[in-house]
XYZ file of C-alpha atoms in Angstrom:
672
model
C -0.151 0.039 0.061
C 1.515 3.301 -0.256
C 2.133 2.541 3.588
C 2.403 6.260 4.127
C 1.714 5.142 7.439
C 4.662 4.834 9.387
C 7.635 7.021 10.319
C 9.234 7.838 7.214
C 8.889 4.323 5.876
C 10.051 5.099 2.478
C 9.840 1.763 0.837
C 6.356 0.975 2.298
C 5.018 4.152 1.043
C 6.023 4.618 -2.387
C 4.539 4.165 -6.020
C 4.643 2.084 -9.204
C 3.947 3.593 -12.753
C 3.742 4.206 -16.480
C 1.960 5.957 -19.997
C -1.526 8.087 -22.551
C -3.975 9.668 -24.920
C -5.959 12.835 -25.156
C -9.456 14.570 -25.908
C -9.749 16.928 -28.959
C -7.821 19.654 -27.073
C -6.784 22.834 -28.795
C -5.878 24.971 -25.640
C -2.233 25.821 -24.527
C -1.436 25.419 -20.695
C 0.913 27.645 -18.924
C 3.446 26.379 -16.270
C 3.786 28.130 -12.965
C 6.411 30.302 -14.287
C 4.125 31.593 -17.047
C 5.869 29.597 -19.762
C 3.541 27.976 -22.330
C 3.056 24.253 -22.312
C 1.590 22.032 -25.039
C -0.963 19.494 -24.048
C 0.334 17.194 -26.531
C 2.357 15.128 -24.221
C 0.548 16.037 -20.937
C -0.554 13.254 -18.611
C -4.318 13.530 -17.895
C -4.820 11.487 -14.805
C -7.119 12.921 -12.078
C -7.163 11.750 -8.572
C -3.558 10.578 -9.028
C -1.341 8.396 -6.983
C 2.320 7.243 -7.127
C 3.700 3.951 -5.941
C 7.432 3.287 -5.842
C 8.837 -0.320 -6.670
C 12.199 -1.445 -7.752
C 13.632 1.573 -8.915
C 10.651 3.196 -10.638
C 7.757 5.376 -9.721
C 4.539 4.308 -11.160
C 1.627 6.738 -11.693
C -2.105 5.844 -11.689
C -5.254 7.910 -11.609
C -8.678 8.553 -12.898
C -8.387 8.719 -16.809
C -9.074 12.085 -18.253
C -7.492 11.702 -21.735
C -10.546 10.887 -24.021
C -10.797 7.248 -22.974
C -13.922 6.014 -21.492
C -13.727 4.792 -17.965
C -12.598 1.337 -18.816
C -10.140 1.110 -15.981
C -6.770 2.545 -14.910
C -3.835 3.361 -16.982
C -0.213 3.309 -15.506
C 2.820 5.477 -16.184
C 6.457 5.019 -15.168
C 9.478 7.251 -14.312
C 12.829 6.747 -12.750
C 13.320 10.398 -11.744
C 9.746 11.932 -11.602
C 10.685 14.123 -14.771
C 10.810 11.750 -17.527
C 7.531 9.630 -17.833
C 6.810 6.742 -20.176
C 3.377 5.489 -20.795
C 0.835 4.315 -20.590
C 2.617 0.895 -20.129
C -0.164 -1.080 -18.476
C -0.187 -4.798 -19.275
C -3.417 -4.550 -21.279
C -2.987 -1.884 -24.015
C -1.669 0.742 -21.495
C -4.204 -0.138 -18.820
C -3.214 -1.766 -15.450
C -6.878 -2.544 -14.686
C -9.721 -3.105 -17.060
C -13.416 -3.559 -16.282
C -13.590 -6.973 -17.698
C -11.310 -8.431 -14.897
C -12.893 -6.878 -11.792
C -16.116 -5.529 -10.319
C -17.504 -2.377 -12.007
C -18.534 -1.179 -15.379
C -18.152 2.526 -15.108
C -17.001 5.323 -13.005
C -13.442 3.998 -12.360
C -11.938 6.561 -9.955
C -9.173 7.283 -7.551
C -6.998 4.172 -7.473
C -4.229 3.462 -4.713
C -1.568 0.729 -5.260
C 0.647 -0.877 -2.686
C 2.683 -4.166 -2.380
C 2.477 -6.905 0.291
C 4.167 -10.249 0.349
C 5.216 -10.234 -3.229
C 1.699 -9.196 -4.412
C 0.464 -5.784 -5.678
C -2.905 -4.597 -4.507
C -5.285 -1.815 -5.886
C -7.986 -0.059 -4.001
C -10.245 1.768 -6.410
C -13.841 3.240 -6.866
C -16.277 1.802 -9.429
C -19.896 2.726 -9.853
C -19.503 4.672 -6.351
C -18.321 1.451 -4.629
C -15.024 0.469 -3.312
C -13.106 -2.597 -4.392
C -9.499 -4.265 -4.313
C -7.847 -6.141 -6.987
C -4.581 -8.042 -6.938
C -1.625 -8.317 -9.556
C 1.748 -10.014 -9.710
C 3.158 -6.839 -11.344
C 2.759 -3.131 -10.664
C 1.697 -2.863 -14.471
C -1.108 -5.400 -14.007
C -3.262 -6.769 -15.016
C -5.083 -6.209 -11.615
C -7.791 -8.775 -11.226
C -10.480 -10.192 -8.857
C -11.259 -13.955 -8.696
C -14.737 -13.028 -7.793
C -15.937 -9.510 -8.872
C -16.999 -7.942 -5.537
C -17.134 -4.851 -3.597
C -15.400 -4.242 -0.100
C -18.564 -2.916 1.487
C -22.342 -3.327 1.042
C -24.807 -0.493 1.312
C -24.535 3.004 0.472
C -22.076 4.811 -1.899
C -18.495 5.222 -1.088
C -15.550 6.635 -3.070
C -11.772 7.597 -2.771
C -10.208 4.635 -0.923
C -6.984 5.055 0.897
C -5.519 2.098 2.631
C -3.101 2.772 5.647
C -1.010 0.471 7.662
C -0.108 1.597 11.090
C 3.016 0.988 13.122
C 1.431 -1.964 14.807
C 0.548 -3.651 11.493
C -3.177 -2.875 11.700
C -4.793 -1.820 8.456
C -7.397 0.991 8.020
C -9.551 2.136 5.109
C -9.949 5.781 4.945
C -12.786 6.639 2.381
C -15.536 9.099 1.488
C -19.157 8.302 2.144
C -21.851 10.040 0.135
C -24.289 11.145 2.981
C -25.415 14.643 3.292
C -22.408 15.616 1.487
C -18.908 14.093 0.611
C -17.733 13.043 4.256
C -14.481 11.332 5.031
C -14.650 8.054 7.104
C -12.178 5.360 8.656
C -12.704 1.827 9.552
C -10.320 -1.015 10.500
C -9.746 -3.524 7.553
C -9.897 -7.315 7.957
C -6.323 -8.685 7.556
C -7.147 -10.378 4.274
C -9.008 -7.375 2.787
C -12.179 -9.112 2.485
C -13.912 -6.119 4.205
C -14.043 -3.709 6.968
C -14.839 -4.331 10.674
C -18.043 -2.675 10.720
C -18.122 -1.920 14.404
C -14.968 0.374 13.849
C -16.466 2.586 11.390
C -16.214 6.254 12.273
C -16.532 9.779 10.608
C -13.379 11.782 10.525
C -14.400 15.127 9.130
C -16.612 16.894 6.591
C -16.616 20.236 4.961
C -17.787 23.077 7.281
C -15.588 25.911 6.931
C -16.027 28.924 4.467
C -12.929 27.668 2.257
C -14.312 24.240 2.000
C -17.551 25.486 0.519
C -17.055 28.533 -1.321
C -20.083 28.036 -3.677
C -22.346 27.496 -0.625
C -23.585 24.274 -1.882
C -26.062 22.283 -0.184
C -23.987 19.360 -0.589
C -20.347 20.069 0.898
C -17.438 18.106 -0.292
C -14.558 16.719 1.408
C -12.660 13.898 -0.241
C -9.362 12.562 -1.487
C -7.925 11.482 1.800
C -4.227 10.524 2.186
C -2.919 9.848 5.634
C 0.669 10.047 6.883
C 1.993 9.238 10.338
C 4.929 11.254 11.932
C 5.875 10.338 15.465
C 2.648 10.256 17.577
C 0.572 12.311 15.092
C -1.425 11.301 12.012
C -1.832 13.837 9.170
C -4.523 13.633 6.621
C -4.320 15.511 3.481
C -7.811 15.988 1.967
C -9.543 18.267 -0.749
C -12.728 20.367 -0.345
C -15.242 22.010 -2.613
C -16.739 20.435 -5.856
C -13.914 19.326 -8.157
C -15.262 21.393 -10.900
C -14.980 24.552 -8.794
C -11.821 26.587 -9.362
C -11.484 26.793 -5.484
C -11.004 22.943 -5.281
C -8.032 22.964 -2.682
C -6.110 20.774 -0.080
C -6.030 21.128 3.440
C -4.573 19.054 6.359
C -6.054 17.732 9.544
C -4.091 16.430 12.560
C -4.990 13.711 15.105
C -3.224 11.590 17.801
C -5.386 8.506 17.202
C -6.231 7.110 13.774
C -9.934 7.489 14.630
C -9.410 10.982 15.572
C -10.612 13.452 16.714
C -9.148 15.284 13.777
C -8.377 18.832 13.888
C -7.984 21.005 10.811
C -4.883 23.186 10.583
C -5.614 26.833 11.140
C -4.004 28.040 7.925
C -5.845 25.721 5.443
C -6.033 25.485 2.579
C -2.420 24.944 2.318
C -2.627 24.259 -1.676
C -5.008 26.092 -3.804
C -5.150 27.958 -7.055
C -3.698 30.863 -5.177
C -0.209 29.344 -4.699
C -0.421 26.598 -7.510
C -1.236 29.011 -10.111
C -3.777 26.457 -11.562
C -7.422 26.303 -11.115
C -8.988 23.151 -9.492
C -5.806 22.053 -7.714
C -6.310 19.078 -5.452
C -7.119 15.284 -4.806
C -3.746 13.900 -4.680
C -1.273 11.557 -2.671
C 1.964 11.869 -0.693
C 4.981 9.873 -1.587
C 8.720 10.106 -0.772
C 11.762 10.520 -2.981
C 14.809 9.920 -0.654
C 14.064 12.355 2.108
C 11.888 14.695 0.130
C 8.177 14.417 0.223
C 6.044 15.096 -2.760
C 2.440 15.762 -3.351
C 1.010 14.433 -6.685
C -2.503 15.956 -7.588
C -4.510 17.296 -10.488
C -5.587 20.638 -11.899
C -8.172 21.919 -14.256
C -7.150 21.726 -18.011
C -7.412 25.519 -18.263
C -9.063 28.607 -16.690
C -12.073 27.969 -18.926
C -12.280 24.261 -19.010
C -12.140 21.512 -16.263
C -11.471 18.350 -18.216
C -9.284 16.608 -18.967
C -7.712 17.406 -15.657
C -3.964 17.385 -15.798
C -1.502 15.668 -13.503
C 0.989 17.851 -11.390
C 3.505 17.462 -8.707
C 4.768 19.722 -5.911
C 7.384 19.230 -3.117
C 6.113 19.136 0.494
C 8.303 20.099 3.600
C 7.212 18.932 7.002
C 8.005 21.713 9.214
C 8.003 21.575 12.998
C 5.710 23.964 14.814
C 7.532 25.559 17.679
C 6.484 24.231 21.169
C 3.561 22.142 19.797
C 5.415 19.166 18.688
C 3.192 19.138 15.554
C 4.417 19.171 11.916
C 2.964 21.950 9.582
C 3.199 20.770 5.864
C 4.556 23.339 3.606
C 4.032 23.083 -0.090
C 6.823 24.399 -2.265
C 4.655 26.002 -4.777
C 7.530 27.700 -6.768
C 8.279 24.098 -7.728
C 4.718 23.194 -8.827
C 4.831 21.629 -12.131
C 2.732 19.746 -14.617
C 3.762 16.087 -15.775
C 4.383 15.186 -19.316
C 5.321 11.857 -21.065
C 8.692 11.621 -22.625
C 9.413 13.310 -25.878
C 7.181 11.546 -28.469
C 7.221 7.784 -27.342
C 10.862 6.551 -27.568
C 12.216 8.767 -30.164
C 9.279 8.482 -32.470
C 8.956 11.348 -35.229
C 5.777 13.408 -35.683
C 5.256 11.888 -38.975
C 2.370 9.377 -39.841
C 4.107 7.116 -42.414
C 4.410 3.384 -42.921
C 7.685 1.878 -44.584
C 9.837 4.749 -44.019
C 13.148 5.614 -45.825
C 15.697 8.429 -45.096
C 18.117 9.783 -47.641
C 21.012 11.992 -46.400
C 21.412 14.352 -49.409
C 24.951 15.685 -49.237
C 24.577 18.451 -51.984
C 21.736 20.117 -49.800
C 22.884 18.940 -46.367
C 19.406 17.857 -45.757
C 17.622 14.570 -44.714
C 14.583 13.596 -46.736
C 12.055 11.166 -45.455
C 9.689 9.256 -47.809
C 7.025 6.679 -46.887
C 3.646 5.224 -47.382
C 0.776 7.374 -46.626
C 0.035 11.224 -46.389
C -1.449 11.420 -49.748
C -3.370 9.565 -52.504
C -1.967 8.324 -55.780
C 1.582 9.008 -54.973
C 4.188 10.112 -52.248
C 4.950 13.138 -50.245
C 8.120 13.793 -48.429
C 9.541 15.616 -45.360
C 12.878 17.425 -45.005
C 15.094 17.983 -42.001
C 18.295 19.610 -41.003
C 18.771 17.608 -37.635
C 16.403 14.542 -37.846
C 14.273 16.118 -35.016
C 12.279 18.821 -36.620
C 10.665 17.904 -39.869
C 8.889 20.068 -42.534
C 6.665 18.609 -45.173
C 7.918 19.481 -48.704
C 4.816 18.374 -50.443
C 4.051 15.830 -53.238
C 7.170 14.616 -54.760
C 5.559 11.710 -56.895
C 2.086 11.796 -58.381
C 0.914 8.542 -60.194
C -1.354 10.552 -62.277
C 1.221 11.605 -64.776
C 1.625 10.823 -68.586
C 3.823 7.724 -68.168
C 2.288 6.776 -64.808
C 1.432 2.930 -64.760
C -0.035 2.578 -61.184
C -3.591 2.999 -60.183
C -3.600 2.744 -56.358
C -1.765 1.399 -53.154
C 1.268 3.416 -53.740
C 3.712 1.929 -51.187
C 7.356 1.894 -49.670
C 9.285 4.612 -51.739
C 13.040 4.457 -51.458
C 15.407 7.102 -53.128
C 19.025 6.899 -54.228
C 21.344 9.499 -55.633
C 23.333 7.998 -58.636
C 25.282 10.127 -61.047
C 23.415 13.390 -60.011
C 20.132 11.904 -60.593
C 17.514 10.673 -57.912
C 15.958 7.413 -58.384
C 12.676 6.435 -56.688
C 11.842 2.689 -56.547
C 8.160 1.991 -55.399
C 5.282 -0.409 -55.403
C 1.838 0.045 -56.877
C -0.979 -1.842 -58.435
C -0.506 -2.179 -62.149
C -3.314 -1.060 -64.404
C -2.496 -3.808 -66.884
C -4.654 -6.291 -65.229
C -6.347 -8.565 -67.753
C -7.062 -11.528 -65.155
C -8.568 -8.883 -62.745
C -6.306 -9.878 -59.939
C -6.994 -8.526 -56.511
C -3.280 -7.909 -55.914
C -1.636 -6.885 -59.014
C 1.460 -5.299 -57.643
C 4.635 -4.479 -59.381
C 7.666 -2.223 -58.905
C 8.546 0.971 -60.690
C 11.119 3.421 -60.945
C 10.872 7.179 -61.377
C 13.756 9.551 -61.759
C 14.082 13.371 -60.683
C 16.781 16.127 -60.685
C 16.002 17.152 -57.018
C 15.212 15.083 -53.845
C 11.900 16.992 -53.475
C 10.971 15.810 -57.068
C 8.991 15.760 -59.213
C 9.740 12.183 -59.907
C 8.839 11.046 -63.347
C 8.218 7.545 -64.731
C 10.340 7.041 -67.850
C 8.865 4.080 -69.552
C 5.060 3.925 -68.618
C 5.394 0.540 -67.143
C 7.021 -1.494 -64.235
C 10.584 -2.055 -64.036
C 9.875 -5.762 -64.811
C 7.147 -8.434 -64.617
C 8.108 -11.676 -62.805
C 4.625 -13.111 -63.216
C 3.508 -12.578 -59.878
C 2.795 -9.569 -57.520
C 5.703 -7.952 -55.965
C 6.266 -5.098 -53.537
C 8.853 -3.348 -51.231
C 11.701 -2.536 -53.602
C 15.151 -1.972 -51.928
C 18.387 -1.236 -54.174
C 21.758 -2.022 -53.273
C 24.926 -0.680 -55.003
C 27.872 -2.953 -54.049
C 31.600 -1.820 -53.736
C 32.428 -3.576 -57.012
C 29.790 -1.219 -58.819
C 27.179 -3.932 -59.252
C 23.580 -2.997 -58.549
C 20.994 -5.313 -57.040
C 17.178 -5.022 -56.646
C 15.558 -6.929 -53.659
C 11.843 -7.289 -53.375
C 8.958 -9.357 -51.812
C 6.669 -11.781 -53.534
C 3.233 -11.250 -52.262
C 1.154 -13.652 -50.251
C -1.617 -13.334 -52.852
C -2.371 -16.768 -54.409
C 0.923 -18.301 -53.019
C -0.184 -21.181 -50.669
C 2.866 -23.185 -49.262
C 3.026 -26.562 -47.709
C 4.892 -27.000 -44.392
C 4.646 -28.571 -40.912
C 3.563 -25.014 -39.618
C 0.849 -24.857 -42.422
C -0.368 -28.298 -41.581
C -0.624 -27.506 -37.994
C -2.350 -24.126 -38.510
C -4.771 -25.575 -40.869
C -5.663 -28.172 -38.280
C -5.769 -25.629 -35.452
C -7.893 -22.835 -37.136
C -9.572 -24.543 -40.072
C -7.647 -22.575 -42.681
C -7.921 -23.844 -46.237
C -4.441 -22.588 -47.046
C -1.446 -20.748 -45.517
C 0.032 -18.174 -48.028
C 3.464 -16.732 -47.758
C 5.553 -13.843 -49.096
C 9.154 -14.496 -49.954
C 12.115 -12.304 -50.297
C 13.913 -12.432 -53.897
C 16.837 -10.744 -55.214
C 18.111 -9.853 -58.854
C 20.989 -7.903 -60.549
C 20.358 -4.590 -61.946
C 22.194 -2.970 -64.923
C 24.192 0.092 -64.789
C 21.086 2.358 -65.933
C 19.370 1.226 -62.763
C 16.290 0.472 -64.856
C 16.735 -3.158 -66.318
C 17.306 -6.356 -64.453
C 19.954 -8.955 -65.215
C 19.216 -12.712 -65.290
C 16.448 -14.405 -63.119
C 15.540 -13.466 -59.663
C 16.907 -15.662 -56.838
C 14.962 -16.824 -53.675
C 16.668 -15.504 -50.629
C 14.507 -15.702 -47.517
C 11.180 -17.293 -46.790
C 9.507 -18.464 -43.565
C 10.691 -21.608 -41.801
C 9.189 -24.933 -42.750
C 9.642 -26.901 -39.614
C 7.999 -26.568 -36.347
C 11.435 -26.929 -34.529
C 13.129 -24.374 -36.486
C 14.427 -21.612 -34.262
C 12.911 -18.893 -36.327
C 9.249 -20.421 -36.395
C 7.927 -18.934 -33.177
C 8.493 -15.319 -34.064
C 7.898 -15.578 -37.766
C 4.815 -17.431 -37.407
C 3.044 -15.445 -34.751
C 0.158 -14.275 -36.958
C -0.631 -17.658 -37.943
C -0.205 -19.513 -34.565
C -2.546 -16.856 -32.849
C -5.116 -17.488 -35.274
C -4.999 -13.806 -36.467
C -4.590 -14.631 -40.142
C -3.650 -17.301 -42.674
C -0.459 -15.706 -43.998
C 3.102 -15.570 -43.261
C 5.108 -12.738 -44.387
C 8.815 -12.095 -45.365
C 9.021 -8.559 -46.659
C 10.448 -5.073 -46.248
C 14.004 -6.240 -46.973
C 16.948 -3.944 -46.711
C 20.766 -4.953 -47.432
C 23.483 -3.657 -45.713
C 27.327 -4.461 -46.164
C 29.328 -4.286 -43.033
C 31.951 -6.356 -41.054
C 32.903 -8.141 -44.415
C 29.554 -9.511 -44.959
C 25.960 -8.795 -46.057
C 23.283 -8.108 -43.469
C 19.775 -8.567 -44.945
C 17.038 -7.188 -42.735
C 13.362 -8.226 -43.045
C 9.949 -8.119 -41.659
C 7.717 -10.932 -40.562
C 3.969 -11.304 -39.619
C 0.941 -9.414 -40.415
C 1.855 -5.802 -41.236
C -1.443 -4.411 -39.776
C -1.102 -6.426 -36.612
C 0.780 -6.031 -33.211
C 3.208 -9.016 -33.863
C 4.888 -7.370 -36.950
C 8.689 -7.674 -36.235
C 12.068 -7.275 -37.648
C 14.956 -9.902 -37.893
C 18.050 -10.211 -40.179
C 20.009 -12.756 -41.970
C 23.586 -12.808 -43.282
C 25.545 -13.898 -46.358
C 28.941 -13.808 -48.134
C 27.364 -12.299 -51.302
C 24.326 -10.321 -52.247
C 22.613 -13.005 -53.914
C 24.275 -15.881 -51.949
C 22.755 -18.036 -49.294
C 21.582 -16.341 -46.284
C 21.698 -17.763 -42.689
C 19.079 -16.262 -40.152
C 20.462 -14.718 -36.899
C 19.890 -16.729 -33.765
C 19.279 -13.105 -32.123
C 15.975 -12.545 -34.052
C 13.757 -10.639 -33.780
C 15.852 -7.562 -33.285
C 12.859 -5.186 -33.276
C 9.426 -6.220 -31.965
C 6.722 -4.952 -29.765
C 7.286 -4.089 -26.228
C 3.744 -4.093 -24.841
C 4.474 -7.629 -23.402
C 6.874 -5.922 -21.111
C 5.207 -2.858 -20.011
C 5.868 -0.717 -23.148
C 3.628 1.191 -25.542
C 4.893 0.302 -28.996
C 3.656 -2.634 -31.264
C 3.394 -3.424 -34.971
C 7.078 -2.446 -35.419
C 8.568 -3.223 -38.761
C 9.569 -2.415 -42.391
C 12.807 -0.787 -41.636
C 15.600 0.612 -43.597
C 19.115 1.841 -42.705
C 20.735 5.115 -43.600
C 23.899 7.104 -42.619
C 23.636 10.384 -41.090
C 25.808 13.345 -42.027
C 28.655 12.073 -39.613
C 28.563 8.642 -41.127
C 26.798 6.895 -38.253
C 24.307 4.207 -39.102
C 20.768 4.646 -38.013
C 17.863 2.469 -38.304
C 14.472 3.807 -39.242
C 11.101 1.658 -38.984
C 7.511 2.198 -38.342
C 5.274 1.140 -35.244
C 2.060 2.087 -33.443
C 1.641 3.146 -29.936
C -1.096 2.901 -27.431
C -1.615 6.578 -28.117
C -1.492 6.502 -31.938
C -3.718 3.368 -32.256
C -3.991 2.129 -35.847
C -1.835 5.084 -37.148
C 1.732 4.257 -38.037
C 4.528 6.593 -36.838
C 8.125 6.769 -37.685
C 11.078 5.652 -35.078
C 14.671 6.320 -35.417
C 17.076 4.104 -33.553
C 21.133 3.758 -33.630
C 22.562 0.341 -34.729
C 25.691 -1.287 -33.597
C 27.556 -4.597 -34.007
C 28.698 -6.510 -30.906
C 32.025 -8.489 -30.648
C 30.391 -11.297 -32.480
C 29.439 -8.944 -35.378
C 25.843 -9.559 -34.486
C 23.698 -6.495 -35.554
C 21.679 -4.931 -32.830
C 19.305 -2.020 -32.408
C 19.969 0.246 -29.548
C 17.149 0.558 -27.086
C 16.594 3.723 -25.096
């Protein structure tokens, strides 16, 4: 429990946490120092709580980012400044309604640990319940969905463990207003000891009801013990009131009587600088105490409420032996997630490719998406700030041969000309094939285009649909084209196919394979016949089978992909990277294989996959794949790929990571 109960018991008190989304917000917030803050990466968790575990601070709260009340998200930080999330075990959620009591109104969670288990007390449907998990990121569950107490309406639970080991539930009961009560808990958290139930306090002072409401509100209790005294932090006024604020009451017994500090409120819009400041929780980092709370979104708008943090000092009052909490409001700040989810770019592209153009000393980013019947591009000086340069290729041109599905462009500078290789649906389709994809090449004098088709037809026709062109120029001057044969009308027999057909009732298992072929010096003609280079494994016991067959083994779809190939020469050998699994699914991932020649025999790496989803481990990214490699202006190798996050949903966005080779010359993607 955040056992903020005993004598500076740091480890019993502290939090667990992780990452988010947002409403259709256009406003700009201001920090306490007056500086403008964008809401884009803000954390929108009301009634927040923080739990510390194993080097991380975990943040939970009432969702306010546009999601329905489906449960509780969790965010995570090592230093209280850089937050990741949401990282909950179920699409960012640590608890979801299907696993516990409640169907709506999920409010005010609190998390603690005890004997290797993690507990969450929470409100749902104006009832209190407790769920359990093996991890701070969940999933928190109840074997039997049930409430902690019968009768009446209760909200805002706070579990407190005293020095003698007894556990107490501070909470709010809706009776003639929101009133704060306490009761001793049963040791197994199955309920309260009804005979111990007692009211602690209710709103009765002018600052606690500035609107003169007939339903006065006191809520959000958090309790701390220091020496012989108990300190209760609570909030008063309706949460929609700008005067929502925090006060403190003191008692020498957990059941009271509770005496309110004369200088209340101790935290309000007057010293925080934000309307609606309140309903938080105490926790400690080292010897410093902090209060995590929420504020209104803006002066004019209550929701989504934003999460904020402020240091709290416990100052001794002369002669009384009592501590007086003092909020360091000069350090009051709003919380934000880390910069764009693990070095992602604010560009909605699939199949990304970056060209560093030395003549202009600029980077150009190409990819799938952003326009119809062609491609747009972005430019950048620093790989951080990107500017759209407009449409660089339009399929509706005199010699255009494609009709739709313009995918995966790559651009190369050769002899002062820029060559774009891309995939599209070929208009010559006498068999009316559903997938009639081919690869074309267009040429421009500038990386920003316009790129023009020269022949009015694809580069070549192998007799089956192909996509994902990758061009490689070797050190001996030879050129090569690599591509993927589509799954379409390509059923393949294998042990895995037999298993999947038996398991899921599929008629066939279709596959895509990677091929390579030599290009002539004009970069527009193929030489010889294509060679099959990489395909999905055939045997169940193949080490690559598990990760390359996830879309089939999970019953997601009856296809296995090998696509998005990219060839790199390094360390005296050739590294071919490729993507496997359903491109629109969470399991899309990247592996690589090595060879001694571009069209030679490739051996897959035992370290595969080297890029994959991290949602199984508390992260927010899935659907990672179709990468390419580029050198920056300093000659450093970088990997670019697309993925999806819990925030972006189905929209693919671009990520850039560094690559390196270990002592065994294994290619690795550096994680952050």
